[in-house]
Coordinates of C-alpha atoms in Angstrom, one line a residue:
V1 CA 55.2 -57.9 210.0
V2 CA 57.0 -56.8 213.2
P3 CA 59.8 -54.3 212.8
C4 CA 63.0 -55.5 213.4
Q5 CA 62.3 -59.3 213.1
S6 CA 63.8 -61.6 210.4
Y7 CA 61.8 -62.8 207.5
H8 CA 62.6 -65.2 204.6
I9 CA 61.2 -64.9 200.9
K10 CA 61.3 -68.2 199.1
L11 CA 61.2 -67.9 195.3
A12 CA 60.4 -70.9 193.1
I13 CA 62.0 -70.6 189.6
A14 CA 60.6 -72.8 186.8
D15 CA 63.3 -73.4 184.4
A16 CA 61.9 -74.7 180.9
N17 CA 65.0 -76.4 179.6
D18 CA 68.4 -76.5 181.1
D19 CA 70.0 -76.1 178.0
W20 CA 67.6 -74.0 176.3
K21 CA 66.5 -71.3 178.7
D22 CA 68.0 -69.7 181.9
S23 CA 65.7 -68.1 184.4
G24 CA 66.6 -65.6 187.3
V25 CA 65.0 -63.3 189.6
F26 CA 66.4 -59.8 190.4
I27 CA 65.3 -58.2 193.7
E28 CA 64.8 -54.3 194.0
A29 CA 67.5 -52.6 196.3
N30 CA 66.0 -51.3 199.6
S31 CA 62.5 -52.9 198.5
F32 CA 62.2 -54.6 201.6
K33 CA 61.3 -51.7 204.1
S34 CA 58.5 -50.4 206.0
D35 CA 57.5 -46.7 205.8
G36 CA 59.1 -45.4 209.2
I37 CA 60.1 -42.0 210.4
T38 CA 62.1 -40.0 208.0
L39 CA 64.9 -36.9 208.7
E40 CA 65.4 -34.1 206.0
P41 CA 66.7 -30.5 205.5
A42 CA 63.9 -27.7 205.7
D43 CA 64.0 -23.9 205.3
G44 CA 67.3 -21.8 205.6
I45 CA 69.8 -24.6 204.4
Y46 CA 71.5 -23.5 201.5
S47 CA 72.5 -26.2 199.0
S48 CA 74.9 -25.3 196.3
D49 CA 74.6 -28.5 194.5
S50 CA 72.6 -31.8 195.1
T51 CA 74.8 -33.0 197.6
E52 CA 76.2 -30.4 199.9
L53 CA 73.7 -28.9 202.4
T54 CA 75.3 -25.7 204.0
L55 CA 74.7 -23.4 206.8
V56 CA 76.6 -19.9 207.2
E57 CA 77.3 -18.2 210.2
G58 CA 75.1 -15.0 210.6
C59 CA 72.5 -16.1 208.2
R60 CA 69.0 -16.8 209.3
N61 CA 68.4 -20.1 210.9
G62 CA 68.4 -23.3 209.2
K63 CA 65.7 -26.0 210.0
F64 CA 65.3 -29.7 209.8
K65 CA 62.2 -31.8 210.1
L66 CA 61.2 -35.2 211.2
T67 CA 58.2 -36.8 209.3
R68 CA 56.5 -40.0 210.0
P69 CA 53.9 -42.0 207.5
A70 CA 50.3 -41.3 208.1
N71 CA 49.5 -45.0 208.7
V72 CA 51.2 -44.7 212.1
A73 CA 50.4 -41.2 213.0
N74 CA 47.6 -42.0 215.5
D75 CA 50.3 -43.9 217.9
P76 CA 52.8 -42.1 220.3
A77 CA 56.3 -42.3 219.2
I78 CA 59.6 -41.7 220.7
V79 CA 62.9 -41.3 218.4
T80 CA 66.4 -40.6 219.4
L81 CA 68.6 -38.1 217.7
E82 CA 72.5 -38.5 217.4
Y83 CA 75.1 -35.6 216.4
A84 CA 78.6 -35.9 214.9
G85 CA 81.1 -34.2 213.0
T86 CA 83.6 -31.2 213.4
A87 CA 81.1 -28.6 214.7
T88 CA 80.7 -28.5 218.5
M89 CA 77.1 -28.1 220.0
G90 CA 76.5 -24.9 221.9
A91 CA 79.8 -23.4 220.3
D92 CA 79.2 -23.7 216.9
F93 CA 75.7 -24.4 216.6
N94 CA 72.6 -24.0 219.2
T95 CA 71.8 -26.9 221.4
L96 CA 69.7 -29.6 219.7
P97 CA 67.3 -32.2 221.5
A98 CA 68.5 -35.7 222.0
T99 CA 65.1 -37.3 221.9
V100 CA 61.8 -36.3 220.0
T101 CA 58.5 -37.3 221.2
F102 CA 55.7 -37.3 218.8
A103 CA 52.0 -37.1 220.3
P104 CA 49.3 -39.3 218.9
G105 CA 48.3 -37.8 215.4
E106 CA 51.2 -35.8 215.2
R107 CA 53.3 -36.4 211.9
E108 CA 56.0 -33.7 211.7
K109 CA 58.7 -32.0 214.0
L110 CA 60.5 -28.9 212.9
F111 CA 63.7 -27.9 214.5
D112 CA 65.9 -24.6 214.2
I113 CA 69.8 -25.0 213.7
T114 CA 71.5 -21.6 214.6
P115 CA 75.0 -21.1 213.5
V116 CA 76.9 -19.2 215.9
L117 CA 78.7 -16.0 214.5
D118 CA 81.8 -16.3 216.4
N119 CA 83.8 -14.1 213.9
L120 CA 86.4 -16.8 213.8
T121 CA 88.2 -18.1 210.7
E122 CA 87.5 -21.8 211.2
G123 CA 87.0 -23.4 207.9
T124 CA 84.2 -25.5 206.8
E125 CA 82.8 -27.5 209.7
T126 CA 80.3 -30.7 209.5
L127 CA 77.4 -31.5 211.4
Q128 CA 75.8 -35.1 211.0
I129 CA 72.5 -35.6 212.5
F130 CA 71.3 -39.2 212.8
L131 CA 67.9 -40.8 213.6
K132 CA 68.0 -43.8 215.9
T133 CA 65.3 -46.5 216.8
A134 CA 65.5 -48.6 219.8
L135 CA 63.3 -51.1 218.1
C136 CA 66.0 -52.5 216.1
G137 CA 68.7 -52.5 218.8
N138 CA 69.5 -48.9 218.6
T139 CA 70.2 -48.8 214.8
R140 CA 70.4 -45.6 212.9
S141 CA 67.6 -45.7 210.4
D142 CA 68.1 -42.0 208.7
S143 CA 70.8 -39.3 208.7
L144 CA 71.5 -36.0 207.6
R145 CA 74.9 -34.2 206.9
L146 CA 75.3 -30.4 207.1
Y147 CA 78.3 -28.2 206.4
I148 CA 78.8 -24.9 208.6
K149 CA 80.7 -22.1 206.9
D150 CA 82.1 -18.8 208.4
S151 CA 80.5 -15.6 207.9
I152 CA 81.2 -13.0 205.4
A153 CA 83.7 -10.5 207.0
F154 CA 85.7 -7.4 206.3
T155 CA 89.4 -7.7 205.4
R156 CA 89.9 -5.2 208.2
T157 CA 88.6 -7.1 211.2
T158 CA 89.0 -4.3 213.7
N159 CA 87.5 -0.7 213.8
L160 CA 89.7 2.1 212.8
V161 CA 90.5 5.4 213.8
Q162 CA 91.8 7.5 210.7
C163 CA 92.5 10.8 209.7
S164 CA 90.3 12.7 207.6
A165 CA 92.7 13.5 205.0
F166 CA 93.5 9.7 204.2
S167 CA 91.4 7.1 203.0
N168 CA 91.2 3.2 203.4
T169 CA 90.0 0.5 201.5
I170 CA 87.5 -2.1 203.3
S171 CA 86.2 -5.1 201.5
G172 CA 83.7 -7.9 202.1
R173 CA 84.8 -11.6 201.7
N174 CA 83.0 -14.2 199.8
V175 CA 81.4 -16.9 202.0
D176 CA 80.7 -19.2 198.8
T177 CA 82.6 -18.7 195.5
T178 CA 80.3 -21.4 193.9
N179 CA 77.5 -18.9 193.5
T180 CA 77.3 -15.3 192.6
N181 CA 77.8 -13.2 195.6
T182 CA 76.3 -9.6 195.5
Y183 CA 77.1 -6.6 198.0
T184 CA 75.2 -4.1 199.2
W185 CA 76.8 -1.2 201.1
S186 CA 75.2 1.7 203.3
T187 CA 77.0 4.1 201.1
G188 CA 75.0 2.6 198.1
A189 CA 78.2 0.9 196.6
T190 CA 77.6 -2.5 195.2
T191 CA 81.2 -3.5 194.6
Q192 CA 83.0 -5.9 197.0
S193 CA 85.4 -3.4 198.3
I194 CA 85.0 0.5 198.9
T195 CA 87.4 3.3 199.8
V196 CA 86.2 5.2 203.1
N197 CA 87.7 8.5 204.4
R198 CA 84.6 9.8 206.4
P199 CA 83.9 8.7 210.0
G200 CA 80.9 6.3 210.6
T201 CA 79.5 2.8 210.8
Y202 CA 79.7 1.0 207.2
T203 CA 77.2 -1.8 206.9
V204 CA 77.6 -4.4 204.1
V205 CA 74.9 -7.0 202.9
N206 CA 76.3 -10.0 201.0
N207 CA 73.6 -12.1 199.3
F208 CA 75.2 -15.4 198.2
S209 CA 72.0 -17.5 197.5
I210 CA 68.1 -16.9 197.4
R211 CA 67.9 -18.2 200.9
C212 CA 70.9 -16.8 202.5
Y213 CA 72.4 -13.4 203.3
N214 CA 74.9 -11.9 205.7
I215 CA 75.5 -8.5 207.3
D216 CA 78.5 -7.2 208.9
R217 CA 79.5 -3.6 210.2
F218 CA 82.7 -1.5 210.3
V219 CA 83.1 1.7 212.5
L220 CA 85.5 4.3 211.1
T221 CA 86.3 6.8 213.8
N222 CA 87.8 10.1 212.9
G223 CA 91.3 10.6 214.4
D224 CA 91.5 14.6 213.6
P225 CA 91.8 16.5 216.6
M226 CA 88.9 18.6 217.8
V227 CA 89.8 22.2 216.9
R228 CA 87.1 24.8 218.2
L229 CA 88.1 28.5 218.2
G230 CA 84.5 29.3 219.0
N231 CA 81.7 31.5 217.1
D232 CA 82.9 34.9 215.4
T233 CA 82.8 37.6 218.0
T234 CA 83.0 41.2 218.3
L235 CA 84.5 43.0 221.3
C236 CA 85.4 46.4 222.2
E237 CA 88.7 48.1 221.6
G238 CA 90.9 47.0 224.7
D239 CA 89.1 44.1 225.6
Q240 CA 91.3 41.1 225.9
L241 CA 90.6 37.8 223.9
W242 CA 92.2 34.7 224.3
L243 CA 91.9 31.9 221.7
N244 CA 92.6 28.5 222.5
A245 CA 93.4 25.7 220.1
G246 CA 92.1 23.2 222.9
V247 CA 94.1 20.2 222.2
G248 CA 97.0 19.1 224.5
N249 CA 100.2 17.1 223.1
A250 CA 99.8 18.5 219.7
R251 CA 101.8 21.0 217.3
Y252 CA 100.2 24.3 216.8
L253 CA 100.5 27.0 213.9
W254 CA 98.4 30.1 214.0
S255 CA 97.9 32.6 211.1
R256 CA 100.2 35.1 212.5
G257 CA 103.1 32.6 213.2
D258 CA 102.5 31.5 217.0
T259 CA 103.2 28.2 218.0
L260 CA 101.6 28.1 221.4
Q261 CA 98.3 26.6 222.3
R262 CA 96.7 29.9 223.2
I263 CA 97.1 33.2 221.9
Q264 CA 95.8 36.7 222.9
V265 CA 94.4 38.8 220.3
T266 CA 93.7 42.6 220.5
N267 CA 92.9 43.5 217.0
G268 CA 90.0 42.7 214.7
S269 CA 91.0 40.1 212.0
S270 CA 90.6 36.8 210.8
Y271 CA 92.8 34.4 212.8
W272 CA 93.1 30.5 212.0
V273 CA 94.8 27.7 213.6
R274 CA 96.1 24.2 212.3
V275 CA 96.8 21.7 215.1
T276 CA 98.7 18.4 214.2
L277 CA 98.7 15.2 216.5
P278 CA 101.6 13.0 216.7
N279 CA 99.8 10.4 214.6
G280 CA 99.8 13.0 211.6
C281 CA 96.2 13.8 211.7
F282 CA 95.4 17.6 211.7
A283 CA 92.6 20.1 211.8
S284 CA 92.1 23.6 211.2
D285 CA 89.6 26.2 212.4
T286 CA 89.1 30.1 211.8
I287 CA 87.4 32.7 213.8
N288 CA 86.8 36.3 212.8
T289 CA 87.0 39.1 215.4
N290 CA 85.9 42.5 215.3
F291 CA 86.9 45.3 217.5
K292 CA 84.3 48.2 218.0
L293 CA 85.5 51.6 218.6
L294 CA 86.0 52.6 222.3
P295 CA 84.6 56.2 222.6
V296 CA 87.9 57.4 224.6
V297 CA 87.9 60.8 226.4
D298 CA 91.2 61.8 228.1
L299 CA 90.5 64.1 230.9
G300 CA 94.1 64.5 231.4
K301 CA 96.2 63.7 234.4
D302 CA 95.2 64.4 237.9
T303 CA 95.9 68.2 238.5
S304 CA 95.6 71.1 240.8
L305 CA 94.0 74.4 240.8
C306 CA 93.9 77.6 242.9
A307 CA 90.6 77.9 244.8
Y308 CA 89.2 80.6 242.4
D309 CA 90.1 78.7 239.2
S310 CA 88.1 76.1 237.1
I311 CA 88.8 73.9 234.2
R312 CA 86.8 72.7 231.3
L313 CA 86.6 68.8 231.3
G314 CA 85.5 66.7 228.6
R315 CA 85.4 66.7 224.6
Q316 CA 83.4 65.5 221.7
T317 CA 84.4 62.2 220.5
Y318 CA 82.4 60.0 218.0
L319 CA 79.0 60.9 216.8
G320 CA 76.3 59.1 218.8
T321 CA 78.4 58.8 222.1
S322 CA 76.7 59.1 225.4
Y323 CA 77.9 61.0 228.3
V324 CA 77.3 60.4 232.1
W325 CA 79.3 62.6 234.7
S326 CA 79.6 61.7 238.4
T327 CA 77.7 65.1 238.7
G328 CA 74.9 63.6 236.9
A329 CA 75.4 65.8 234.0
T330 CA 75.0 64.1 230.5
S331 CA 76.7 66.9 228.4
T332 CA 80.1 66.7 226.6
R333 CA 81.8 69.1 228.3
I334 CA 81.6 70.3 232.3
T335 CA 83.1 72.8 234.2
G336 CA 85.6 71.3 237.2
K337 CA 86.5 73.0 240.4
P338 CA 89.4 72.2 242.6
G339 CA 88.9 70.0 245.8
N340 CA 86.6 67.3 243.5
T341 CA 87.2 64.0 241.8
Y342 CA 85.1 63.7 238.5
S343 CA 84.2 60.5 236.7
L344 CA 82.9 60.0 233.3
T345 CA 81.5 57.0 231.4
T346 CA 81.1 57.2 227.7
T347 CA 79.0 54.7 225.7
L348 CA 78.9 54.0 221.9
N349 CA 77.6 50.9 220.1
G350 CA 77.7 49.2 223.5
C351 CA 81.2 49.8 224.2
S352 CA 81.9 52.0 227.4
Y353 CA 84.8 53.7 228.4
N354 CA 85.4 54.8 232.1
T355 CA 87.8 57.6 233.2
S356 CA 88.2 60.2 236.0
I357 CA 90.3 63.0 237.1
R358 CA 91.1 64.5 240.8
I359 CA 91.5 68.2 241.2
D360 CA 93.4 69.2 244.2
T361 CA 93.5 72.8 245.7
R362 CA 96.6 74.4 245.5
R363 CA 98.0 76.4 248.7
M364 CA 96.6 79.7 248.7
P365 CA 98.5 83.1 249.6
I366 CA 97.1 85.6 252.0
A367 CA 96.2 89.0 250.7
N368 CA 95.7 91.6 253.2
A369 CA 97.0 94.9 252.5
G370 CA 95.9 96.4 256.0
P371 CA 93.9 99.4 256.9
N372 CA 94.0 102.5 255.0
Q373 CA 96.3 105.4 256.7
I374 CA 96.6 109.2 256.7
I375 CA 100.2 110.7 256.6
L376 CA 101.1 114.4 256.9
N377 CA 102.2 115.9 253.5
G378 CA 105.8 115.0 252.9
G379 CA 105.7 112.3 255.5
E380 CA 105.6 108.5 255.1
A381 CA 103.7 105.4 256.5
K382 CA 104.8 101.9 257.0
I383 CA 102.1 99.6 255.1
S384 CA 100.8 97.2 257.8
A385 CA 99.9 94.3 255.3
Q386 CA 99.4 90.6 256.8
R387 CA 102.2 88.3 256.2
G388 CA 101.3 85.1 254.4
P389 CA 102.9 81.7 254.3
N390 CA 106.6 81.1 253.6
N391 CA 107.8 81.4 250.1
A392 CA 105.0 83.6 249.1
T393 CA 105.9 86.7 246.9
Y394 CA 104.8 90.3 247.0
R395 CA 104.3 93.1 244.6
W396 CA 102.9 96.4 245.3
T397 CA 101.9 99.0 242.9
P398 CA 102.4 101.8 242.3
A399 CA 106.0 101.1 243.3
N400 CA 107.5 104.6 242.8
T401 CA 106.5 105.9 246.2
L402 CA 107.6 102.6 248.2
N403 CA 110.8 102.0 249.6
N404 CA 110.6 98.2 248.3
A405 CA 107.8 97.1 246.1
N406 CA 108.6 93.3 246.7
I407 CA 108.1 93.0 250.5
F408 CA 104.8 92.8 252.5
N409 CA 105.3 95.9 254.6
P410 CA 107.2 98.5 252.3
I411 CA 107.3 102.2 253.5
A412 CA 105.3 104.6 251.3
A413 CA 105.7 108.3 250.8
P414 CA 103.3 109.6 248.6
D415 CA 102.9 113.2 247.6
T416 CA 99.2 112.7 247.2
T417 CA 96.5 110.5 248.2
T418 CA 97.5 107.1 246.6
N419 CA 95.6 103.7 246.1
Y420 CA 98.1 101.0 246.6
I421 CA 97.3 97.5 245.1
L422 CA 99.1 94.2 246.7
R423 CA 99.8 91.1 244.8
V424 CA 100.4 88.1 246.6
I425 CA 101.6 84.8 244.6
S426 CA 101.7 81.6 246.9
Q427 CA 104.6 79.0 246.1
D428 CA 102.0 77.0 244.2
G429 CA 101.3 79.9 241.9
C430 CA 98.0 81.2 243.1
V431 CA 97.4 84.9 243.2
L432 CA 95.3 87.1 245.6
Y433 CA 95.0 90.8 245.4
D434 CA 94.2 93.5 248.2
T435 CA 93.9 97.2 248.0
M436 CA 94.8 100.1 250.8
Q437 CA 94.8 103.9 250.7
I438 CA 97.1 106.4 252.1
F439 CA 95.7 109.9 252.2
I440 CA 97.6 113.2 252.4
E441 CA 96.7 115.9 255.1
T442 CA 98.3 119.1 254.3
K443 CA 98.2 120.9 257.7
L444 CA 99.6 120.1 260.8
S445 CA 97.1 120.3 263.6
I446 CA 98.8 121.1 267.0
P447 CA 96.9 121.0 270.3
N448 CA 97.7 124.1 272.5
A449 CA 97.2 122.1 275.9
F450 CA 97.2 118.6 277.6
S451 CA 96.7 117.4 281.1
P452 CA 99.4 114.7 282.2
N453 CA 97.8 113.8 285.2
G454 CA 97.4 110.0 284.8
D455 CA 93.6 109.9 284.2
G456 CA 94.1 108.5 280.8
I457 CA 92.6 111.7 279.2
N458 CA 95.0 113.9 277.3
D459 CA 97.9 112.6 279.6
T460 CA 100.2 113.3 276.5
W461 CA 100.8 116.2 274.0
N462 CA 99.4 114.1 270.9
I463 CA 100.1 115.9 267.6
P464 CA 98.2 114.0 264.9
L465 CA 100.3 112.9 261.8
L466 CA 103.5 114.2 263.2
N467 CA 104.9 110.6 263.7
T468 CA 104.7 110.1 259.7
H469 CA 107.6 112.7 259.5
I470 CA 110.1 110.4 260.9
F471 CA 112.9 113.1 260.8
A472 CA 110.7 115.8 262.2
D473 CA 112.6 117.9 265.0
V474 CA 110.5 119.0 268.1
Q475 CA 111.7 121.3 270.7
V476 CA 110.0 122.7 273.7
F477 CA 111.1 125.7 276.1
D478 CA 109.9 127.1 279.2
R479 CA 109.2 130.6 279.5
Y480 CA 112.7 131.4 280.4
G481 CA 114.1 130.0 277.4
K482 CA 115.2 126.9 278.8
L483 CA 114.9 123.7 276.5
V484 CA 112.9 121.2 278.6
Y485 CA 112.1 118.5 275.6
S486 CA 113.8 117.8 272.4
T487 CA 113.3 114.7 269.9
T488 CA 113.9 113.8 266.3
G489 CA 110.9 111.7 265.0
Y490 CA 107.7 111.9 267.1
D491 CA 106.7 108.3 267.4
K492 CA 106.2 108.7 271.1
P493 CA 104.1 112.0 272.1
W494 CA 105.6 114.1 275.1
N495 CA 104.1 113.4 278.4
G496 CA 104.9 116.8 280.1
T497 CA 108.2 116.0 281.9
S498 CA 111.8 116.8 281.6
N499 CA 114.6 114.5 282.3
G500 CA 111.9 112.2 283.9
K501 CA 110.6 114.9 286.3
P502 CA 107.0 116.5 285.8
L503 CA 107.3 120.0 284.8
P504 CA 104.9 122.5 286.5
N505 CA 101.9 123.8 285.1
G506 CA 102.1 126.7 282.9
V507 CA 102.6 127.9 279.1
Y508 CA 105.7 126.5 277.1
Y509 CA 106.8 127.2 273.8
Y510 CA 107.5 125.0 271.2
N511 CA 109.4 124.9 267.6
I512 CA 108.4 122.2 265.1
R513 CA 110.5 121.8 262.1
L514 CA 109.3 119.0 259.5
N515 CA 112.5 119.1 257.5
Q516 CA 115.4 121.1 256.9
N517 CA 114.0 122.8 253.8
K518 CA 111.0 124.3 255.5
S519 CA 110.6 126.6 258.1
P520 CA 109.5 125.7 261.6
Q521 CA 106.2 126.1 263.0
T522 CA 106.1 127.8 266.5
G523 CA 103.6 128.3 269.0
W524 CA 102.7 127.9 272.5
V525 CA 101.2 124.9 274.7
M526 CA 99.9 124.7 278.1
I527 CA 100.4 122.0 280.7
I528 CA 97.3 121.6 283.1
R529 CA 97.5 118.9 285.8

């Protein structure tokens, strides 16, 4: 027979007797056929009963196959496939061929059907595949009807940002309620729903038949603020440590009651902060701080000293403290002198303290009591001390033979040889001392001649120490008894004149009275020009 041609079968029926037996012929349905190419489902297509062939989005691919009989397999063949139904090729499933070519000797063709996982709730869609042949006027010779169902999905379809203090429930949705569904979560749970409160990616595998399963994922992100105060730390006393909660646009509460984002701490303790975001998520962190002892040495305030003074600097602090002075010394104490600046670094357990002191030099007085002097017994002398800076104070001892012991140049009238001590105090309080002596001469030595000729040698009648008697009376007479020279106090020796005129050479007589209570000394003196 030739396919697609019409053939007639004539059946002759013998009837034994019209009124006794009836005869008939029954022809088996579809018995008039040839063994052509068939279309049938293959691996990956799930069937919940004998009539519904199903694919599920997200499952492994389904397959269908075309098979032709062995008796025609040696010939090449071309068949046409036609697709219909509510599912759209390219959107709901992969692109499938419109024609299929069998090579000589090839009996089967296998094709994948991949349902597209679009995460859309579309309901069950249909796909019909028709096998067509051109030999019989482009008629459909076989067909296959498939159903494409939505994938399993979480009840919450979007990822979630959540505070760790709260929890949420996520559930898998059944793909097919006609069979037993099993769930395997990444947490190990096997229930349809689980409660989550920790950030991470959650995976569920839904098995709803031996041949099909589905996987979905859900991401939970921690919405808590990131609070990091840092590692526990140890500092030195006096160091500044700022703690920063590190999150903006939030509310802050510190363990000591502060409500700012940053706080400064100077004491060792445990500090915590709680940070709350506008969405209600909060987080806390704690840091322990320790402040080591600082080996503080107080050198005192800058000061000043007299040039001859010094001061002891430094003191012992904590055991184990090391000392380094600017002088290079490593002892706990040194001697400081004026006109210098001293710095000190002390170190204990890695903590160092630096300090310094400046020592200025105070204004010093001048102490110069002057040269030693000799006076005639009963006389007096003005001490020739050097005057120092203004506002200096003077003190002479012994004071009982001085007219004023508190001035720099007093008049001294000792009865015996005396050592005088001068103490001078500057306005800054610095003290210096000096001494001088006044010797007592008991006998007046009177020259008996002088030569006032202007040669610079013995031009005056110089009577040593007579000037120390400021009230001494001196009278000189010529040989006739005439007074030619008279003075009280002998500060300026006589030059051999009378009323400004030189006296002639000769012998003159003198009368010297040291005080009114003593007899005068008399004698003669010769003028020799």
